[in-house]
Short mmCIF file of C-alpha atoms in Angstrom, two decimals:
data_model
loop_
_atom_site.label_atom_id
_atom_site.label_comp_id
_atom_site.label_asym_id
_atom_site.label_seq_id
_atom_site.Cartn_x
_atom_site.Cartn_y
_atom_site.Cartn_z
CA GLY A 7 18.40 36.75 -5.33
CA PRO A 8 15.12 35.62 -3.05
CA GLY A 9 12.91 38.28 -4.67
CA HIS A 10 13.59 36.99 -7.85
CA GLU A 11 12.58 33.43 -6.65
CA GLY A 12 9.74 34.20 -5.12
CA ALA A 13 8.79 36.04 -8.41
CA HIS A 14 9.33 32.87 -10.20
CA MET A 15 7.38 30.58 -7.70
CA THR A 16 4.34 33.52 -8.41
CA THR A 17 4.14 33.00 -11.79
CA LEU A 18 4.16 29.50 -11.42
CA ARG A 19 1.53 29.20 -9.24
CA ALA A 20 -0.40 31.55 -11.69
CA TRP A 21 0.33 29.37 -14.36
CA LEU A 22 -0.51 25.89 -12.49
CA THR A 23 -4.03 27.86 -11.13
CA ASP A 24 -4.85 29.31 -14.70
CA GLN A 25 -8.35 28.64 -15.54
CA ASN A 26 -7.85 28.23 -19.47
CA PRO A 27 -5.13 26.29 -20.04
CA ALA A 28 -3.26 26.12 -23.29
CA SER A 29 -2.19 22.55 -22.77
CA ARG A 30 -3.15 18.85 -21.34
CA ARG A 31 -0.08 18.95 -19.65
CA GLN A 32 -0.96 22.25 -18.08
CA ALA A 33 -4.07 20.96 -17.33
CA LYS A 34 -2.83 17.83 -15.76
CA LEU A 35 -0.36 19.42 -13.74
CA GLY A 36 -3.00 22.29 -12.17
CA GLN A 37 -5.31 19.28 -11.41
CA MET A 38 -1.94 17.41 -9.21
CA TRP A 39 -1.30 20.96 -7.70
CA LEU A 40 -5.30 21.48 -6.51
CA ALA A 41 -5.45 17.83 -5.28
CA TRP A 42 -1.63 18.44 -3.42
CA LEU A 43 -3.16 21.74 -1.48
CA ARG A 44 -6.74 19.86 -0.90
CA ILE A 45 -4.44 16.95 0.96
CA ARG A 46 -2.08 19.81 2.95
CA ARG A 47 -5.66 20.92 4.32
CA ASN A 48 -6.29 17.55 5.57
CA ARG A 49 -4.32 17.32 9.04
CA LEU A 50 -5.30 13.49 9.22
CA ALA A 51 -3.88 13.19 5.66
CA MET A 52 -0.94 14.99 6.16
CA ALA A 53 0.33 12.90 9.15
CA GLY A 54 -0.65 9.56 7.11
CA LEU A 55 1.76 10.82 4.47
CA ILE A 56 4.90 11.49 6.98
CA ILE A 57 4.24 8.19 8.57
CA VAL A 58 4.29 6.69 4.93
CA GLY A 59 7.08 8.92 3.99
CA ILE A 60 8.94 7.89 7.21
CA LEU A 61 8.86 4.14 6.14
CA PHE A 62 10.04 4.75 2.88
CA LEU A 63 13.25 6.92 4.16
CA VAL A 64 13.82 4.15 6.79
CA ALA A 65 13.97 1.26 4.44
CA LEU A 66 15.92 3.41 1.54
CA LEU A 67 18.71 4.65 4.42
CA ALA A 68 18.01 1.24 6.57
CA PRO A 69 21.91 0.21 5.94
CA TRP A 70 23.31 3.77 7.24
CA ILE A 71 20.78 4.10 10.39
CA ALA A 72 20.46 1.04 11.65
CA PRO A 73 22.78 0.95 14.91
CA HIS A 74 23.92 -2.67 14.68
CA ASP A 75 24.15 -5.39 11.76
CA PRO A 76 20.33 -7.06 12.19
CA PHE A 77 21.61 -10.98 11.93
CA VAL A 78 24.58 -10.77 14.29
CA GLN A 79 23.92 -12.82 17.33
CA ASN A 80 25.55 -11.75 20.76
CA LEU A 81 24.31 -14.31 23.44
CA GLY A 82 25.73 -12.58 26.14
CA ASN A 83 23.73 -9.53 25.29
CA ARG A 84 20.22 -11.50 25.60
CA LEU A 85 16.92 -9.77 26.68
CA LYS A 86 18.30 -6.57 27.26
CA PRO A 87 15.68 -3.84 28.37
CA PRO A 88 15.07 -0.73 26.19
CA GLY A 89 16.94 2.25 27.31
CA THR A 90 20.02 -0.21 27.61
CA PRO A 91 23.13 2.09 26.16
CA GLY A 92 23.44 1.33 22.51
CA TYR A 93 20.27 -0.94 22.41
CA TRP A 94 17.19 1.73 22.47
CA LEU A 95 14.61 -0.88 21.80
CA GLY A 96 16.33 -3.70 23.65
CA THR A 97 17.24 -6.93 22.21
CA ASP A 98 16.34 -10.32 21.27
CA ASP A 99 16.39 -13.79 22.61
CA PHE A 100 19.55 -14.05 20.60
CA GLY A 101 21.31 -10.69 21.68
CA ARG A 102 20.55 -9.12 18.50
CA ASP A 103 19.60 -5.25 18.40
CA ILE A 104 15.63 -4.83 18.03
CA LEU A 105 15.80 -1.58 16.68
CA SER A 106 18.15 -2.43 13.56
CA ARG A 107 16.21 -5.43 12.97
CA ILE A 108 12.87 -3.28 13.13
CA ILE A 109 14.70 -0.63 10.67
CA HIS A 110 15.81 -3.51 8.41
CA GLY A 111 12.25 -5.09 8.51
CA ALA A 112 10.65 -1.87 7.36
CA ARG A 113 12.39 -2.98 4.00
CA ILE A 114 10.60 -6.28 3.98
CA THR A 115 7.35 -4.57 4.56
CA LEU A 116 7.58 -2.09 1.97
CA TYR A 117 8.73 -4.74 -0.57
CA ILE A 118 5.77 -6.89 0.37
CA ILE A 119 3.78 -3.83 0.23
CA ALA A 120 5.10 -2.64 -3.38
CA LEU A 121 4.61 -6.06 -5.01
CA VAL A 122 1.09 -6.41 -3.67
CA ALA A 123 0.64 -2.77 -5.12
CA VAL A 124 1.60 -3.59 -8.97
CA THR A 125 -0.14 -7.26 -8.87
CA ALA A 126 -3.63 -7.24 -7.34
CA PRO A 127 -5.21 -4.06 -8.35
CA VAL A 128 -3.79 -4.83 -12.10
CA LEU A 129 -5.65 -8.03 -12.40
CA GLY A 130 -8.75 -6.78 -10.60
CA LEU A 131 -8.67 -3.77 -12.76
CA LEU A 132 -8.66 -6.26 -15.78
CA VAL A 133 -11.23 -8.80 -14.76
CA GLY A 134 -13.46 -5.37 -13.38
CA THR A 135 -12.90 -3.43 -16.91
CA VAL A 136 -13.65 -6.14 -19.10
CA ALA A 137 -16.70 -7.78 -17.30
CA GLY A 138 -18.06 -4.21 -17.28
CA TYR A 139 -17.60 -3.42 -20.88
CA PHE A 140 -18.35 -6.47 -22.41
CA GLY A 141 -21.55 -7.84 -20.13
CA GLY A 142 -23.47 -10.65 -20.80
CA TRP A 143 -21.84 -14.13 -20.05
CA ILE A 144 -18.41 -12.70 -19.65
CA ASP A 145 -19.70 -10.44 -16.70
CA ALA A 146 -21.37 -13.37 -15.21
CA VAL A 147 -18.50 -15.91 -15.31
CA LEU A 148 -16.15 -13.69 -13.91
CA MET A 149 -18.26 -11.83 -11.10
CA ARG A 150 -19.04 -15.64 -9.70
CA LEU A 151 -15.53 -15.90 -10.18
CA THR A 152 -14.81 -13.01 -8.11
CA ASP A 153 -17.58 -13.90 -5.29
CA ILE A 154 -15.97 -17.35 -4.87
CA PHE A 155 -12.87 -15.39 -4.03
CA LEU A 156 -15.01 -12.61 -1.56
CA ALA A 157 -16.65 -15.93 0.16
CA PHE A 158 -13.32 -16.96 2.00
CA PRO A 159 -11.66 -14.81 4.48
CA ARG A 160 -8.43 -13.55 3.09
CA LEU A 161 -5.88 -14.86 5.95
CA ILE A 162 -7.61 -18.51 5.37
CA LEU A 163 -7.35 -18.09 1.31
CA ALA A 164 -3.95 -16.67 1.96
CA LEU A 165 -2.42 -19.54 4.49
CA ALA A 166 -4.14 -22.37 2.03
CA LEU A 167 -2.25 -21.02 -0.72
CA VAL A 168 0.97 -20.52 1.12
CA ALA A 169 0.70 -24.23 2.51
CA VAL A 170 0.20 -25.41 -1.15
CA MET A 171 3.12 -23.70 -2.49
CA GLY A 172 5.42 -23.49 0.41
CA PRO A 173 6.53 -20.80 2.78
CA GLY A 174 8.75 -17.68 1.59
CA ILE A 175 8.22 -13.94 0.64
CA GLU A 176 7.71 -14.52 -3.12
CA ASN A 177 4.80 -17.03 -1.98
CA ALA A 178 3.68 -15.16 0.70
CA VAL A 179 3.15 -12.18 -1.82
CA LEU A 180 1.62 -14.31 -4.37
CA ALA A 181 -0.77 -15.52 -1.90
CA ILE A 182 -1.54 -12.31 -0.83
CA ALA A 183 -1.93 -10.74 -4.17
CA LEU A 184 -4.40 -13.54 -5.09
CA THR A 185 -6.73 -13.24 -2.15
CA ALA A 186 -6.07 -9.00 -2.57
CA TRP A 187 -7.93 -8.47 -6.17
CA PRO A 188 -11.71 -9.30 -5.85
CA PRO A 189 -12.43 -5.72 -4.59
CA TYR A 190 -10.63 -4.03 -7.11
CA ALA A 191 -12.58 -5.89 -9.69
CA ARG A 192 -16.06 -4.81 -7.99
CA VAL A 193 -14.97 -1.28 -7.87
CA ALA A 194 -13.80 -1.16 -11.52
CA ARG A 195 -16.52 -2.88 -12.86
CA ALA A 196 -18.72 -0.44 -11.14
CA GLU A 197 -16.80 2.48 -12.66
CA THR A 198 -16.97 0.65 -15.98
CA LEU A 199 -20.95 0.45 -16.02
CA THR A 200 -21.24 4.21 -15.65
CA VAL A 201 -19.04 5.10 -18.79
CA ARG A 202 -19.83 2.06 -20.95
CA ASN A 203 -22.91 3.60 -22.34
CA SER A 204 -21.69 7.21 -22.29
CA ASP A 205 -21.45 9.37 -25.44
CA TYR A 206 -17.90 9.81 -26.00
CA ILE A 207 -17.29 5.93 -25.97
CA ALA A 208 -19.72 5.85 -28.30
CA ALA A 209 -17.54 8.47 -30.18
CA ILE A 210 -14.44 6.04 -30.01
CA ARG A 211 -16.40 3.03 -30.85
CA LEU A 212 -17.28 5.10 -34.11
CA GLN A 213 -14.27 5.84 -34.88
CA GLY A 214 -13.83 2.11 -35.51
CA ALA A 215 -11.40 1.37 -31.92
CA SER A 216 -10.98 -1.79 -30.84
CA ALA A 217 -12.33 -2.92 -27.52
CA PRO A 218 -9.28 -3.77 -25.88
CA ARG A 219 -7.97 -0.17 -27.00
CA ILE A 220 -11.43 1.63 -25.65
CA ILE A 221 -10.64 -0.63 -21.98
CA ALA A 222 -6.87 0.58 -21.49
CA GLY A 223 -7.10 4.10 -22.96
CA HIS A 224 -10.42 5.03 -22.04
CA VAL A 225 -12.31 3.19 -19.36
CA VAL A 226 -9.30 2.20 -17.23
CA PRO A 227 -8.13 5.76 -16.68
CA MET A 228 -11.38 6.98 -15.32
CA CYS A 229 -11.25 3.67 -12.66
CA LEU A 230 -8.15 4.97 -11.24
CA PRO A 231 -8.44 7.55 -8.71
CA SER A 232 -10.96 5.05 -6.80
CA VAL A 233 -8.74 2.09 -7.41
CA ILE A 234 -5.48 4.24 -5.89
CA ILE A 235 -7.93 5.23 -2.64
CA ARG A 236 -8.45 1.22 -2.29
CA VAL A 237 -5.01 0.46 -2.83
CA THR A 238 -4.12 2.84 0.04
CA LEU A 239 -6.90 1.67 2.21
CA ASP A 240 -6.08 -1.72 1.65
CA MET A 241 -2.08 -1.57 2.57
CA ALA A 242 -3.13 -2.00 6.19
CA GLY A 243 -4.64 -5.25 5.52
CA VAL A 244 -2.01 -6.44 3.41
CA ILE A 245 0.73 -5.15 5.83
CA LEU A 246 -1.12 -7.41 8.96
CA ILE A 247 -1.94 -10.49 6.61
CA ALA A 248 1.71 -10.45 5.72
CA ALA A 249 2.85 -10.19 9.39
CA GLY A 250 0.13 -12.49 10.22
CA LEU A 251 1.96 -15.16 7.66
CA GLY A 252 5.13 -14.31 8.99
CA PHE A 253 4.03 -15.09 12.53
CA LEU A 254 2.80 -18.45 11.37
CA GLY A 255 5.58 -19.28 10.30
CA LEU A 256 4.67 -19.50 6.61
CA GLY A 257 5.51 -16.13 5.11
CA VAL A 258 9.33 -14.80 5.33
CA GLN A 259 11.59 -17.18 7.12
CA PRO A 260 13.92 -16.65 9.79
CA PRO A 261 16.59 -15.01 10.30
CA LEU A 262 14.95 -12.46 8.28
CA PRO A 263 13.78 -9.44 10.40
CA GLU A 264 9.93 -9.60 9.14
CA TRP A 265 8.01 -7.79 11.84
CA GLY A 266 5.31 -10.37 12.17
CA LEU A 267 8.41 -12.92 12.28
CA MET A 268 9.80 -10.87 15.36
CA ILE A 269 6.51 -11.06 17.31
CA SER A 270 6.07 -14.64 16.84
CA SER A 271 9.68 -15.37 18.09
CA GLY A 272 8.72 -12.68 20.81
CA ARG A 273 5.45 -14.21 21.92
CA LYS A 274 7.31 -16.81 24.82
CA PHE A 275 9.00 -13.82 26.68
CA LEU A 276 5.52 -11.79 26.25
CA PHE A 277 5.17 -11.15 30.27
CA GLU A 278 8.88 -11.13 31.62
CA GLN A 279 10.25 -9.63 28.28
CA TRP A 280 7.24 -7.98 26.65
CA TRP A 281 9.90 -5.53 24.21
CA VAL A 282 10.55 -8.13 22.22
CA ALA A 283 7.30 -8.57 20.70
CA THR A 284 5.63 -5.36 21.87
CA MET A 285 8.64 -3.00 19.58
CA PRO A 286 7.57 -4.95 15.85
CA GLY A 287 4.09 -5.14 16.75
CA LEU A 288 4.06 -1.06 17.68
CA ALA A 289 6.14 -0.61 14.11
CA ILE A 290 3.29 -2.71 12.42
CA PHE A 291 0.31 -0.75 13.78
CA LEU A 292 2.16 2.67 13.22
CA VAL A 293 2.75 1.97 9.44
CA SER A 294 -1.12 0.70 9.37
CA LEU A 295 -2.33 3.54 10.67
CA GLY A 296 -0.58 5.93 8.62
CA PHE A 297 -1.55 3.63 5.57
CA ASN A 298 -5.42 4.16 6.68
CA LEU A 299 -5.10 8.03 7.54
CA LEU A 300 -3.37 8.29 3.76
CA GLY A 301 -6.21 6.59 2.15
CA ASP A 302 -9.05 8.54 4.13
CA GLY A 303 -7.44 11.64 2.94
CA LEU A 304 -6.93 10.42 -0.64
CA ARG A 305 -10.71 9.54 -0.56
CA ASP A 306 -11.49 13.00 0.41
CA VAL A 307 -9.47 14.80 -2.12
CA LEU A 308 -9.53 12.09 -5.13
CA ASP A 309 -13.52 11.31 -5.19
CA PRO A 310 -15.23 14.12 -5.91
CA ARG A 311 -18.50 12.71 -5.03
CA SER A 312 -17.52 11.90 -1.44
CA ALA A 313 -16.29 15.74 -1.75
CA SER A 314 -19.83 17.04 -2.74
CA ARG A 315 -21.91 15.53 0.06
#
């Protein structure tokens, strides 16, 4: 019954918050539980989490919740204003439903975010931890390389790379990832320098562990919290660069419903039919805001230094 369930929840909570955990798993799950409680108390972080959660849901359920096919053109329905029955956000210059295109565009946005999130931070972590751990000339070479990448504005560098590789979603993702890794390398190097000379690393080294094993098993996990925060905060920038590439016709190609591309096709109607460009613009704004709020909240929760200040 409900009483039994309540008792079970109380036991689980007590197990999670136990001061003397019996196993590593219990300690790990306990830490995650406490982190979740801290996020839950942070209103802005929760707002960000809800927005990002809605983005995931919309992307997942796009074929079922979109009222119309995002590709079917119907010139009889051109440029209908928002609030038209059946077309709540209006239609574009080909008579396609803007709401359905935004919903399907969430998939493309999420796909780009996911691909960048699994490439750029990994490359940055690798460069940063290796530079920080070995020091010397390796550090000097890798950090100068990082500086060269940091010297170019990201959008300009992404534009140049896409211009060389050719337009398309994969090339756009690759260009964004290649411009996004240097900050992660910097963060990872700074973290690595603080743990490199610590006693426990020296102890592992005395046991005969190889450098790659120490970096992968002990240095990288120490860098992860700050990298996760950085990834979440960076996602807003990634969305904007992807939209910028789409807007300039160098990213996702028509007729795919990418938000930047939709703004680009709507800019010629900006004064009379404002909704064609405004609706996808609002989608970009909301999702970027969601990731920024979530990133700020995660920084408060995961970074012990900022919490203690």
